[in-house]
PDB file of C-alpha atoms in Angstrom:
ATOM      1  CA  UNK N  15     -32.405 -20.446-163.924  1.00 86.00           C
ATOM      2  CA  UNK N  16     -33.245 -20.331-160.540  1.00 86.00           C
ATOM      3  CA  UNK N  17     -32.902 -23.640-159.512  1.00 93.00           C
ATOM      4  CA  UNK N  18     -36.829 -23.986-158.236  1.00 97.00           C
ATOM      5  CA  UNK N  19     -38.955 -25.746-160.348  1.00 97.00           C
ATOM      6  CA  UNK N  20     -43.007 -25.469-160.578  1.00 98.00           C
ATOM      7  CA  UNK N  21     -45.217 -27.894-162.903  1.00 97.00           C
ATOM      8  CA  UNK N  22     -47.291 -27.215-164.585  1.00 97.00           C
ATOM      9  CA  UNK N  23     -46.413 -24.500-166.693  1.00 97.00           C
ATOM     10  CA  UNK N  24     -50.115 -23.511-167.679  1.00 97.00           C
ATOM     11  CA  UNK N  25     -53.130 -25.082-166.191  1.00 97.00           C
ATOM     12  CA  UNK N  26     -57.013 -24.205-167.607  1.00 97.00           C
ATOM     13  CA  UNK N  27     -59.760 -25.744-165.601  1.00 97.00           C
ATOM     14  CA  UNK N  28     -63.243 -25.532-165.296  1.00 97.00           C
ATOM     15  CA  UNK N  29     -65.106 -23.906-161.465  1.00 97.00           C
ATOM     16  CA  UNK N  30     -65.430 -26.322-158.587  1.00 97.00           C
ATOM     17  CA  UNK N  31     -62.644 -28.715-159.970  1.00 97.00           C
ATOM     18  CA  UNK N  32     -59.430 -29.590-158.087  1.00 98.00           C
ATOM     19  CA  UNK N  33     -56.072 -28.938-159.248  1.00 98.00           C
ATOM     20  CA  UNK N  34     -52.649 -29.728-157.680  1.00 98.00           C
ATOM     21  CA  UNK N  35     -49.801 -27.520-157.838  1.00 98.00           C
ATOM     22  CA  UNK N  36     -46.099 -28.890-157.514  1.00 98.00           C
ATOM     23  CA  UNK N  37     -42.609 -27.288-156.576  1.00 98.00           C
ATOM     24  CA  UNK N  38     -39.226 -28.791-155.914  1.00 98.00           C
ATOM     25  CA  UNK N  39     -37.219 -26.325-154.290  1.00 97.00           C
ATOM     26  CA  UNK N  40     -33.295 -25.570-154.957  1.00 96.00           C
ATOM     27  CA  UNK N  41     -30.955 -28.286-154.300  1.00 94.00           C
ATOM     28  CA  UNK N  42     -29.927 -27.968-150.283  1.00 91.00           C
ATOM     29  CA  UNK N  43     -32.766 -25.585-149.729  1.00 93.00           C
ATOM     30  CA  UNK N  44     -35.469 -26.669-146.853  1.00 93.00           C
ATOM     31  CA  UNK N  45     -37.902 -23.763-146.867  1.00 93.00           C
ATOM     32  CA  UNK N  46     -40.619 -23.508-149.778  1.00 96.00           C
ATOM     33  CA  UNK N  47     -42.929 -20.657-149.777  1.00 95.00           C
ATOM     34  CA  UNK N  48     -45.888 -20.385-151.608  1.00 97.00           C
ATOM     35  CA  UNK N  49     -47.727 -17.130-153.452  1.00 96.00           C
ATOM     36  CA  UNK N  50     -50.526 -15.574-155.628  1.00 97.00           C
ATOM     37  CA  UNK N  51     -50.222 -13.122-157.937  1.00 95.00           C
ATOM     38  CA  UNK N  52     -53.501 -12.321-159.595  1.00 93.00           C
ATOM     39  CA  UNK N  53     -53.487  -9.750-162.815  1.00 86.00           C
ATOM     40  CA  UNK N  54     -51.741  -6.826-161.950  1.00 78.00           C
ATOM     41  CA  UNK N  55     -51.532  -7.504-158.401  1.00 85.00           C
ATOM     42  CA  UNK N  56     -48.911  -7.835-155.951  1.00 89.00           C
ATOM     43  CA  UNK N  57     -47.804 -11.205-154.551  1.00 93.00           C
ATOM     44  CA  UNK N  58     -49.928 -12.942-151.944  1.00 93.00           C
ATOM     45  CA  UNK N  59     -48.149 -14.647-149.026  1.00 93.00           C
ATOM     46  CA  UNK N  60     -50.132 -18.401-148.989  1.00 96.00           C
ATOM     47  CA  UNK N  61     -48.286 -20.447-146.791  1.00 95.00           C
ATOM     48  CA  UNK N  62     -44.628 -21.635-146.053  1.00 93.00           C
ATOM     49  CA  UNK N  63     -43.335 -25.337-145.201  1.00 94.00           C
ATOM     50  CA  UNK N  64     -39.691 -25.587-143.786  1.00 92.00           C
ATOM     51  CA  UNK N  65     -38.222 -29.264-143.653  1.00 93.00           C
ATOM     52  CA  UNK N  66     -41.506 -30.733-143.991  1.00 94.00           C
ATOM     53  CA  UNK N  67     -43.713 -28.310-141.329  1.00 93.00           C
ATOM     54  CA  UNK N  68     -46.040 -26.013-141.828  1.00 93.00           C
ATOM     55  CA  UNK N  69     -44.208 -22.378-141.058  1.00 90.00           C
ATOM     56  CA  UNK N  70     -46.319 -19.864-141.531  1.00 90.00           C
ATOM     57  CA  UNK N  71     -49.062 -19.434-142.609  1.00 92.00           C
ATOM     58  CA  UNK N  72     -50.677 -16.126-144.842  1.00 91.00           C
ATOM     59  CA  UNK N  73     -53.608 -15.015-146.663  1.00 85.00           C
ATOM     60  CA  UNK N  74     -54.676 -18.803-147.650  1.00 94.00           C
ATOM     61  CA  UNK N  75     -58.317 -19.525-148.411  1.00 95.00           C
ATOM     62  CA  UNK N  76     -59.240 -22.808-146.481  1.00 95.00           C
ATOM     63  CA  UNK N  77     -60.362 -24.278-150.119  1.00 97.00           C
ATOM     64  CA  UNK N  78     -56.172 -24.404-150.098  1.00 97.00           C
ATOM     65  CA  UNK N  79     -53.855 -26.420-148.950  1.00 97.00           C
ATOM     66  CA  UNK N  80     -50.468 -27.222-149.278  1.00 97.00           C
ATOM     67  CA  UNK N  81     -48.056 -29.826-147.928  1.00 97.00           C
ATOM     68  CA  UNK N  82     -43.736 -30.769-148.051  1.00 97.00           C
ATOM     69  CA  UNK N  83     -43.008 -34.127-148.442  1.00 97.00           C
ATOM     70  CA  UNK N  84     -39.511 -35.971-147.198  1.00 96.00           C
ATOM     71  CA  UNK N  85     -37.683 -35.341-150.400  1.00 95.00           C
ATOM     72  CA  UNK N  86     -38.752 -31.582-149.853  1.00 96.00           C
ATOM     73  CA  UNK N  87     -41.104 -31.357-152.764  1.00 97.00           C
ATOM     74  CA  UNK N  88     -43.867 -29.306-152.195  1.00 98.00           C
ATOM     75  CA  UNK N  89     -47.757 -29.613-153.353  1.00 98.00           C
ATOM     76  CA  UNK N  90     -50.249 -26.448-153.403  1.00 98.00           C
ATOM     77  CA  UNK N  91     -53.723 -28.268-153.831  1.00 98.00           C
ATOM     78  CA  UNK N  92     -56.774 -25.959-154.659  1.00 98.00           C
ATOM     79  CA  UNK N  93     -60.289 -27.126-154.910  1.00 97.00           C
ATOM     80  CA  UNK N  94     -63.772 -25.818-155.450  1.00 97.00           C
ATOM     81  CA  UNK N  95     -62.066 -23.420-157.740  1.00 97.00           C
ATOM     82  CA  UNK N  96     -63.789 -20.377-158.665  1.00 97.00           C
ATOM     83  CA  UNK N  97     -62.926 -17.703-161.220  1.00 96.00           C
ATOM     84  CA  UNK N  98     -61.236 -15.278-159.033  1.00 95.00           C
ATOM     85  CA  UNK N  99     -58.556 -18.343-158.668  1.00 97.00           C
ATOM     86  CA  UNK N 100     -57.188 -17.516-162.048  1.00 97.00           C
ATOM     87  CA  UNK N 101     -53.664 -16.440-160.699  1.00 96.00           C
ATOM     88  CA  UNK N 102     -50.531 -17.264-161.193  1.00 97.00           C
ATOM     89  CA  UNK N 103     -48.868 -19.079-158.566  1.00 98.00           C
ATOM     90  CA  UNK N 104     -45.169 -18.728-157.498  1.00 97.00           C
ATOM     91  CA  UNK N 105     -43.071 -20.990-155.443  1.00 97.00           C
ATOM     92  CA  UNK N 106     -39.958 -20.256-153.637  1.00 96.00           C
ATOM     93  CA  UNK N 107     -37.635 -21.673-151.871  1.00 95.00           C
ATOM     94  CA  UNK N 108     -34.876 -20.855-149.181  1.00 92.00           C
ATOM     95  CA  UNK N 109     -32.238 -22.367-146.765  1.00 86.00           C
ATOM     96  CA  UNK N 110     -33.147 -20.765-144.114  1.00 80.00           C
ATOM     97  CA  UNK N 111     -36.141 -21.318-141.451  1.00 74.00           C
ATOM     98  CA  UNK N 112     -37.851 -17.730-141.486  1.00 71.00           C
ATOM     99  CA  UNK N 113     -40.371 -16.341-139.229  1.00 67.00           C
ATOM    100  CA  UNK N 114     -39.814 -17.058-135.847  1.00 61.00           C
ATOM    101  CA  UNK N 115     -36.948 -14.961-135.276  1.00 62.00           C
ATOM    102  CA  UNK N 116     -34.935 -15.862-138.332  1.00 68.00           C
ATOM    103  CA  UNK N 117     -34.357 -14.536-141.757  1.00 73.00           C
ATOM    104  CA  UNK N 118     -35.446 -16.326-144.381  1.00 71.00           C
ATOM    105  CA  UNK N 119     -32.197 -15.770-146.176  1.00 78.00           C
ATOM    106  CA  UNK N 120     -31.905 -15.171-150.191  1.00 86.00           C
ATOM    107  CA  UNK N 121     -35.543 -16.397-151.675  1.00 91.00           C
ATOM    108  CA  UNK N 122     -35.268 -18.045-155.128  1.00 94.00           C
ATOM    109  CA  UNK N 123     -38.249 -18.077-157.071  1.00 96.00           C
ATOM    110  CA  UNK N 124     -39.586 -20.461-159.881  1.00 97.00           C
ATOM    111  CA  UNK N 125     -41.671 -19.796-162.703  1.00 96.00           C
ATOM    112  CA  UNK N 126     -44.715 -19.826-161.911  1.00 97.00           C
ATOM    113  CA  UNK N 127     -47.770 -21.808-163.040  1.00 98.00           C
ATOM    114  CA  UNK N 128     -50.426 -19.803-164.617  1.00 97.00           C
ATOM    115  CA  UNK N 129     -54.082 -20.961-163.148  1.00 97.00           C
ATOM    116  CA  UNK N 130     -56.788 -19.999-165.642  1.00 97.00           C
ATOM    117  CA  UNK N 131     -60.446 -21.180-164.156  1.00 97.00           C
ATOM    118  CA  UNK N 132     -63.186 -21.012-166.977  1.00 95.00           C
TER     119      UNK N 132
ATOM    120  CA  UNK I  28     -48.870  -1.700-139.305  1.00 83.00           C
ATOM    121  CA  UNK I  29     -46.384  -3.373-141.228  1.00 85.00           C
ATOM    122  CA  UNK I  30     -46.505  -1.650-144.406  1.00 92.00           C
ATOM    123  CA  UNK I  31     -44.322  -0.955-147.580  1.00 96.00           C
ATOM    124  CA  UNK I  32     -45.094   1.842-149.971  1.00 97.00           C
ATOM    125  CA  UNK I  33     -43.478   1.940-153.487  1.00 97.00           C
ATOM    126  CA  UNK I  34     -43.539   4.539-155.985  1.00 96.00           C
ATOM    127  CA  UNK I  35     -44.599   5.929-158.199  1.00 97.00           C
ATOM    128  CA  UNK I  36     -46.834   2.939-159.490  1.00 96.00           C
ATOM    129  CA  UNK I  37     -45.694   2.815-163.094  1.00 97.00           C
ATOM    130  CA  UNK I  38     -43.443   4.850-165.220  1.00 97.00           C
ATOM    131  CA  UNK I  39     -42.118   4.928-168.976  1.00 98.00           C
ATOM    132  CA  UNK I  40     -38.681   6.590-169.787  1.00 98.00           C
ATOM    133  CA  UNK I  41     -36.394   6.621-172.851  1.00 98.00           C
ATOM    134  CA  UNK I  42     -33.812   4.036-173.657  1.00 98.00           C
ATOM    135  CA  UNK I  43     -30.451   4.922-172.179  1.00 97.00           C
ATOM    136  CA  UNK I  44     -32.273   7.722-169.528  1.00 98.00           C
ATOM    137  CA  UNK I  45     -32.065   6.925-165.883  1.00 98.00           C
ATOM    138  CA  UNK I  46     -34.733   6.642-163.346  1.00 97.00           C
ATOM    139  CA  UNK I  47     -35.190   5.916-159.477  1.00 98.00           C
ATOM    140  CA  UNK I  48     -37.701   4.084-158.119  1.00 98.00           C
ATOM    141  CA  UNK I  49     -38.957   4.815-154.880  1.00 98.00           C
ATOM    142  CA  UNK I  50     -40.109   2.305-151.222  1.00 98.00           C
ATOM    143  CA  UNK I  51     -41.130   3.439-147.835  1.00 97.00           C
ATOM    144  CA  UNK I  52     -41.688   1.549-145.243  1.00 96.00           C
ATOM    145  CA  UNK I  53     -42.449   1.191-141.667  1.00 95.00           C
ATOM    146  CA  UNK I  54     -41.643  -2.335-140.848  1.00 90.00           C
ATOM    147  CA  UNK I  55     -40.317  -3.129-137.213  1.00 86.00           C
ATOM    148  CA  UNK I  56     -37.766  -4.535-136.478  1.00 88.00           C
ATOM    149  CA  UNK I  57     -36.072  -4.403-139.269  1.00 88.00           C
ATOM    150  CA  UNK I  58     -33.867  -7.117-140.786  1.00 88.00           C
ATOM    151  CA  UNK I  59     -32.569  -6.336-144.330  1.00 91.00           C
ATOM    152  CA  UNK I  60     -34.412  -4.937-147.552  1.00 94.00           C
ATOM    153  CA  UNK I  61     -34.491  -6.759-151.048  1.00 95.00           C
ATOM    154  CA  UNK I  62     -35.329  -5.263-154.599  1.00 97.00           C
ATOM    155  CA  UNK I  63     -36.434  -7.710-157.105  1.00 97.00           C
ATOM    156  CA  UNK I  64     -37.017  -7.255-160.684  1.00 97.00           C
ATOM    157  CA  UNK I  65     -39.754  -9.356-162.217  1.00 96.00           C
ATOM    158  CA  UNK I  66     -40.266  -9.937-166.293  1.00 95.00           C
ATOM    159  CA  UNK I  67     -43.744 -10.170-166.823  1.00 92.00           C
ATOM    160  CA  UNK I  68     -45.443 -13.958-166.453  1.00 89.00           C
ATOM    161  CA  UNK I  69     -41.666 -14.505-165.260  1.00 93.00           C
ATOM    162  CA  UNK I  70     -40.322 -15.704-161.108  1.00 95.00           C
ATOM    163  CA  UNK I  71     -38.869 -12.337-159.130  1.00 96.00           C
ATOM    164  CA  UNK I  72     -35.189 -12.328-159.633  1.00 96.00           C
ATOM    165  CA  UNK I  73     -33.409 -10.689-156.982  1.00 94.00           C
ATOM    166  CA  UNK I  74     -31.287  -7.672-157.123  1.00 96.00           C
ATOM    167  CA  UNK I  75     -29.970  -6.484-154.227  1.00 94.00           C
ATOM    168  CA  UNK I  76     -30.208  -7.457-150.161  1.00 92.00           C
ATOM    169  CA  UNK I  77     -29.252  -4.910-147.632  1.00 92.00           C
ATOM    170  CA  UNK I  78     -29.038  -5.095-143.688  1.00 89.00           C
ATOM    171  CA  UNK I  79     -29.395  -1.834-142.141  1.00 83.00           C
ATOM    172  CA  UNK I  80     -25.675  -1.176-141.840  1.00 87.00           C
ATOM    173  CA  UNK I  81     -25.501  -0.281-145.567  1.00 89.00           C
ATOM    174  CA  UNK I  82     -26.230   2.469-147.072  1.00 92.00           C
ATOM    175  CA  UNK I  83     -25.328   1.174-150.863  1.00 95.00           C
ATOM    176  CA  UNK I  84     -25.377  -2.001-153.245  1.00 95.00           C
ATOM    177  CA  UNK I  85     -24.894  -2.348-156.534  1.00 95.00           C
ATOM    178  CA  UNK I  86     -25.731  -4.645-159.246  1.00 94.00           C
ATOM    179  CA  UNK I  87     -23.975  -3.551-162.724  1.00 96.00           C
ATOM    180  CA  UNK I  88     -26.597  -0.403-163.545  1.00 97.00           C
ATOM    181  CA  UNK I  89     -28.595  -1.151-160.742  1.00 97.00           C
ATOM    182  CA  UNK I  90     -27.643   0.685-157.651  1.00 97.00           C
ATOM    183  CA  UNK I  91     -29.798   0.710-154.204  1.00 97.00           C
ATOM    184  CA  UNK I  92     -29.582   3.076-151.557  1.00 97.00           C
ATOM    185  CA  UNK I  93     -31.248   2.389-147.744  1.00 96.00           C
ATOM    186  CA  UNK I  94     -31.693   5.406-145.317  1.00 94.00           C
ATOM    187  CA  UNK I  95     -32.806   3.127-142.011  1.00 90.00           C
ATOM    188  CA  UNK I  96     -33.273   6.367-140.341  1.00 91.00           C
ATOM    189  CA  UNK I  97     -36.009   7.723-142.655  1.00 94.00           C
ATOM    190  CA  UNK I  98     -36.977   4.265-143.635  1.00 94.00           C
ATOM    191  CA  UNK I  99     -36.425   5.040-147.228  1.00 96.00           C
ATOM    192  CA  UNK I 100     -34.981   3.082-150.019  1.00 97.00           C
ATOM    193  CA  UNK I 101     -34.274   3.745-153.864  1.00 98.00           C
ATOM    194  CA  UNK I 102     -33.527   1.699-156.933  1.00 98.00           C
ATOM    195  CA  UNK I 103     -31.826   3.789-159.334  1.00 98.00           C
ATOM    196  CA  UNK I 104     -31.155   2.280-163.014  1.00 98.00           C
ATOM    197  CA  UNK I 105     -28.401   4.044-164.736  1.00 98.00           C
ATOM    198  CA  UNK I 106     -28.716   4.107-169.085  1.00 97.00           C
ATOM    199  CA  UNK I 107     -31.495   1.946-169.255  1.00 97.00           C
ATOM    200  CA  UNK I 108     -32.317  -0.808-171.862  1.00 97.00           C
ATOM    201  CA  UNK I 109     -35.447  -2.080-172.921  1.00 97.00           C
ATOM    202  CA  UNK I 110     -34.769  -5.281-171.391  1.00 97.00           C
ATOM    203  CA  UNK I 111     -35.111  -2.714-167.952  1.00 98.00           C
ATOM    204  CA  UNK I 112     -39.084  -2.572-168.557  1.00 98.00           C
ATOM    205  CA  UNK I 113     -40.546  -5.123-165.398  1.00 97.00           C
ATOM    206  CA  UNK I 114     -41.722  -5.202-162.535  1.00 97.00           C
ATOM    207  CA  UNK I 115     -39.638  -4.102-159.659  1.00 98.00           C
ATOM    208  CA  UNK I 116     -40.234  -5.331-155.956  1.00 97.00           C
ATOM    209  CA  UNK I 117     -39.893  -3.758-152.894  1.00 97.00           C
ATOM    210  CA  UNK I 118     -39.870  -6.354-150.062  1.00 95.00           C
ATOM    211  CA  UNK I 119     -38.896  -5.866-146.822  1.00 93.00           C
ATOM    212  CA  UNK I 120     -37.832  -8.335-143.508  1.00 90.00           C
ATOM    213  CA  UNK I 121     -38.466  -7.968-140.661  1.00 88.00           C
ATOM    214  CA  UNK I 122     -36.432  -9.593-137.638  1.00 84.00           C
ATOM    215  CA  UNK I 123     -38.985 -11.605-136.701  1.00 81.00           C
ATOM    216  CA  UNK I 124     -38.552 -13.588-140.242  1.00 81.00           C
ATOM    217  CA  UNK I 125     -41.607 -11.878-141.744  1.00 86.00           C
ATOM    218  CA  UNK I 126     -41.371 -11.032-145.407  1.00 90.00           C
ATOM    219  CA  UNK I 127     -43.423  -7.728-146.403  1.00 92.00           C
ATOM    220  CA  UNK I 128     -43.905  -7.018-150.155  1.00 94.00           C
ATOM    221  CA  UNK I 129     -44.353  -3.785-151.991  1.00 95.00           C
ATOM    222  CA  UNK I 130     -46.897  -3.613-154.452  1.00 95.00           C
ATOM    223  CA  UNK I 131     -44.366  -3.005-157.118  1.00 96.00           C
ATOM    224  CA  UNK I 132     -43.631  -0.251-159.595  1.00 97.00           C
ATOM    225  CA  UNK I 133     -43.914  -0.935-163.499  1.00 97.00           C
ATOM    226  CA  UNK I 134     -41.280   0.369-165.753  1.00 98.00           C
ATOM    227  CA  UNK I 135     -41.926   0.356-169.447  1.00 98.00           C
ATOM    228  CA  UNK I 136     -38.377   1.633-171.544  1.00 98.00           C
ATOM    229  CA  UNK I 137     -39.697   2.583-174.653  1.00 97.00           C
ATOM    230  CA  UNK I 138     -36.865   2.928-177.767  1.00 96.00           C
TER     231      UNK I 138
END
């Protein structure tokens, strides 16, 4: 168990709806990162948050958004979904800031919540 | 270009043979290199971190290797076990805080 924890689970939808993704993050850790991995495909660096500010910022459609609230709890919120959303969706998190001329440290990753768009 | 290579992309062994996986890269500046293993539908676990200062890490039959001057790294999984066959991850950082993944290699351990 990493510590990082991603609901839901599983999550079928139909095209053009909006879902919401959520992640709370290790205990003590401030950095959450966010990633795709479609079917047999590497993961996709979407966007990171560290103590409640946007980070960095990767291959995210602007259908996608993501924010980190005060407790550190992060939200990934995709609309207008299409079928080449079906993904599964990793969060992780980390103490340290990243980018900007610092590591990122250890990354701990959850789960995942599996995306299917009909 | 930022850029890590892994190979080759998939591979099936025996259980209880060994095998090394392979990752290139040609990230700059370098910070440290990570292996993860990831279970299919499962979160990357990580194996091993190393800075450039080490040439060696070890995690029970896992054992990494880092050449900073070639800008080669190996995984190499001693008597494997069917519990071996995943995903592994190559993913490189550089200094500037930049995380650059590999596109993985497959391993299927068959009995």
């Amino acid at each position: 168990d990493s510590g990082v924890t991603q609901t839901p689970k599983h999550l079928i939808t139909a095209t053009g709806q909006r879902v919401t993704l959520r992640c709370s993050p290790r205990s003590g850790d401030l950095s959450v990162y966010w990633y795709q991995q479609s079917l047999d495909q590497g993961l996709q660096f979407l966007i990171q948050y560290y103590n409640g500010e946007e980070r960095a910022k990767g291959n995210i459609l602007e259908r996608f958004s993501a924010q980190q609230f005060p407790d550190l709890h992060s939200e990934l919120n995709l609309s207008s979904l299409e079928l080449g959303d079906s993904a599964l969706y990793f969060c992780a998190s980390s103490v340290l800031p990243g980018q900007g001329g610092r590591d990122t440290g250890e990354l701990f990753f959850g789960e995942g919540s599996r995306l299917t768009v009909l | 270009k930022n850029q890590v290579e892994q190979s080759p992309q998939s591979l099936i062994i025996l259980e209880g043979k060994n095998c090394t996986l392979q990752c290139n890269y040609t990230v700059s500046p370098f910070s440290n290199l990570r292996w993860y293993k990831q279970d299919t539908g499962r979160g990357p676990v990580s194996l091993t971190i190393m800075t450039f200062s080490e040439n060696t890490k070890s995690n029970g039959r896992y054992t990494a290797t880092l050449d900073a001057d070639t800008k080669q790294s190996s995984l190499h999984i001693t008597a494997s076990q069917l519990s071996d066959s995943a995903s592994y991850i190559c993913v490189v950082s550089a200094r500037t805080g930049k995380l650059i993944f590999g596109q993985g290699t497959t391993l299927q351990v068959k009995p």
